Coordinates of C-alpha atoms in Angstrom, one line a residue:
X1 CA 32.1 -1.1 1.4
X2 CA 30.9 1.0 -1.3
X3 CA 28.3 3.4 -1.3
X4 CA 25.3 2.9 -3.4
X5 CA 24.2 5.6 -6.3
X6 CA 21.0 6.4 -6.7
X7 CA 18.6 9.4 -7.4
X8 CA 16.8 11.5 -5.5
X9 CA 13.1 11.2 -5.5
X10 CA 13.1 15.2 -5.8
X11 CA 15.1 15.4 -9.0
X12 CA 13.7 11.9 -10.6
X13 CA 10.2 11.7 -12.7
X14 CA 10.5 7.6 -12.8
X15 CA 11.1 7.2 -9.2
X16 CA 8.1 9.5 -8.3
X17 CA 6.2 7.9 -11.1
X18 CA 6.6 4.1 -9.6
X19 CA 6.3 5.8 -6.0
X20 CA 2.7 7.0 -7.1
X21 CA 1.7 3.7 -8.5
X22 CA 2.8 1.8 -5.1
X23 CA 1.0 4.4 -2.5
X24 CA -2.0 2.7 -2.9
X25 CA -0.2 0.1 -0.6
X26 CA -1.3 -3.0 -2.9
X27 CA 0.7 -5.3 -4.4
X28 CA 2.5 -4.8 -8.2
X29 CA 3.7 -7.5 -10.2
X30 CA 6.8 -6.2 -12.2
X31 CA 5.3 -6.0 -15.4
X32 CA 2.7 -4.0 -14.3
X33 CA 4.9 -1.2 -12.6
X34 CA 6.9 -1.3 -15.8
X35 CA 4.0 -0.9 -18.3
X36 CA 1.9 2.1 -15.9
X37 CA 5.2 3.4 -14.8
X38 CA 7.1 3.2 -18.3
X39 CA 10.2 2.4 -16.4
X40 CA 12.4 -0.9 -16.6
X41 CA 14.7 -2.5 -14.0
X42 CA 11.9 -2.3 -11.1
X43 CA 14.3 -4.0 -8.9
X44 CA 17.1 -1.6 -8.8
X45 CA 14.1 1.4 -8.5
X46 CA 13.1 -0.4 -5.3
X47 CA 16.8 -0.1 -4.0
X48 CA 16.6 3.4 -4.7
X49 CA 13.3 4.6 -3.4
X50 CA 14.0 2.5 -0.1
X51 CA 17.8 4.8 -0.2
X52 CA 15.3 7.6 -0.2
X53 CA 13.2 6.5 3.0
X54 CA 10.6 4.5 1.8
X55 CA 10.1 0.8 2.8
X56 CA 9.5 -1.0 -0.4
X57 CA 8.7 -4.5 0.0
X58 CA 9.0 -7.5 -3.0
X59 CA 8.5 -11.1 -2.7
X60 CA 8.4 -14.3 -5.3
X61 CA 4.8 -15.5 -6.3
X62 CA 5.5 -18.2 -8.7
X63 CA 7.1 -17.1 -11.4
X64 CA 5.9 -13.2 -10.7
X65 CA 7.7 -10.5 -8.5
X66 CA 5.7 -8.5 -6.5
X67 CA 6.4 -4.7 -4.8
X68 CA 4.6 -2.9 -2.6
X69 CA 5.0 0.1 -0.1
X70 CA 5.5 -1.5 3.9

């Protein structure tokens, strides 16, 4: 199996940017992470701040994808 790339929260202003907006523990639609965060592809930032410990959680509402710290 390969091993998964991904940046540490230390060394990455976008990680620690989307990790500030989702410590308030609420849920984040996608859109808004990527228009406060300024970042795009929220799903593959999710895969990489749960690689750096933290238990991101998403689920489907409608049409809208939603993240959140667990």
């Amino acid at each position: 199996m390969d091993k998964m790339n991904y940046a540490r929260l230390s060394k990455s202003e976008r990680l620690q940017r989307v990790l500030k907006l989702l410590k308030d523990r609420k849920w984040h639609s996608t859109r808004k992470i990527i228009n406060q965060a300024h970042v795009c592809a929220v799903n593959s930032i999710a895969a990489e701040l749960r690689m750096n410990g933290y238990a991101v959680e998403c689920k489907r509402v409608g049409d809208v994808w939603r993240y959140r710290l667990g």
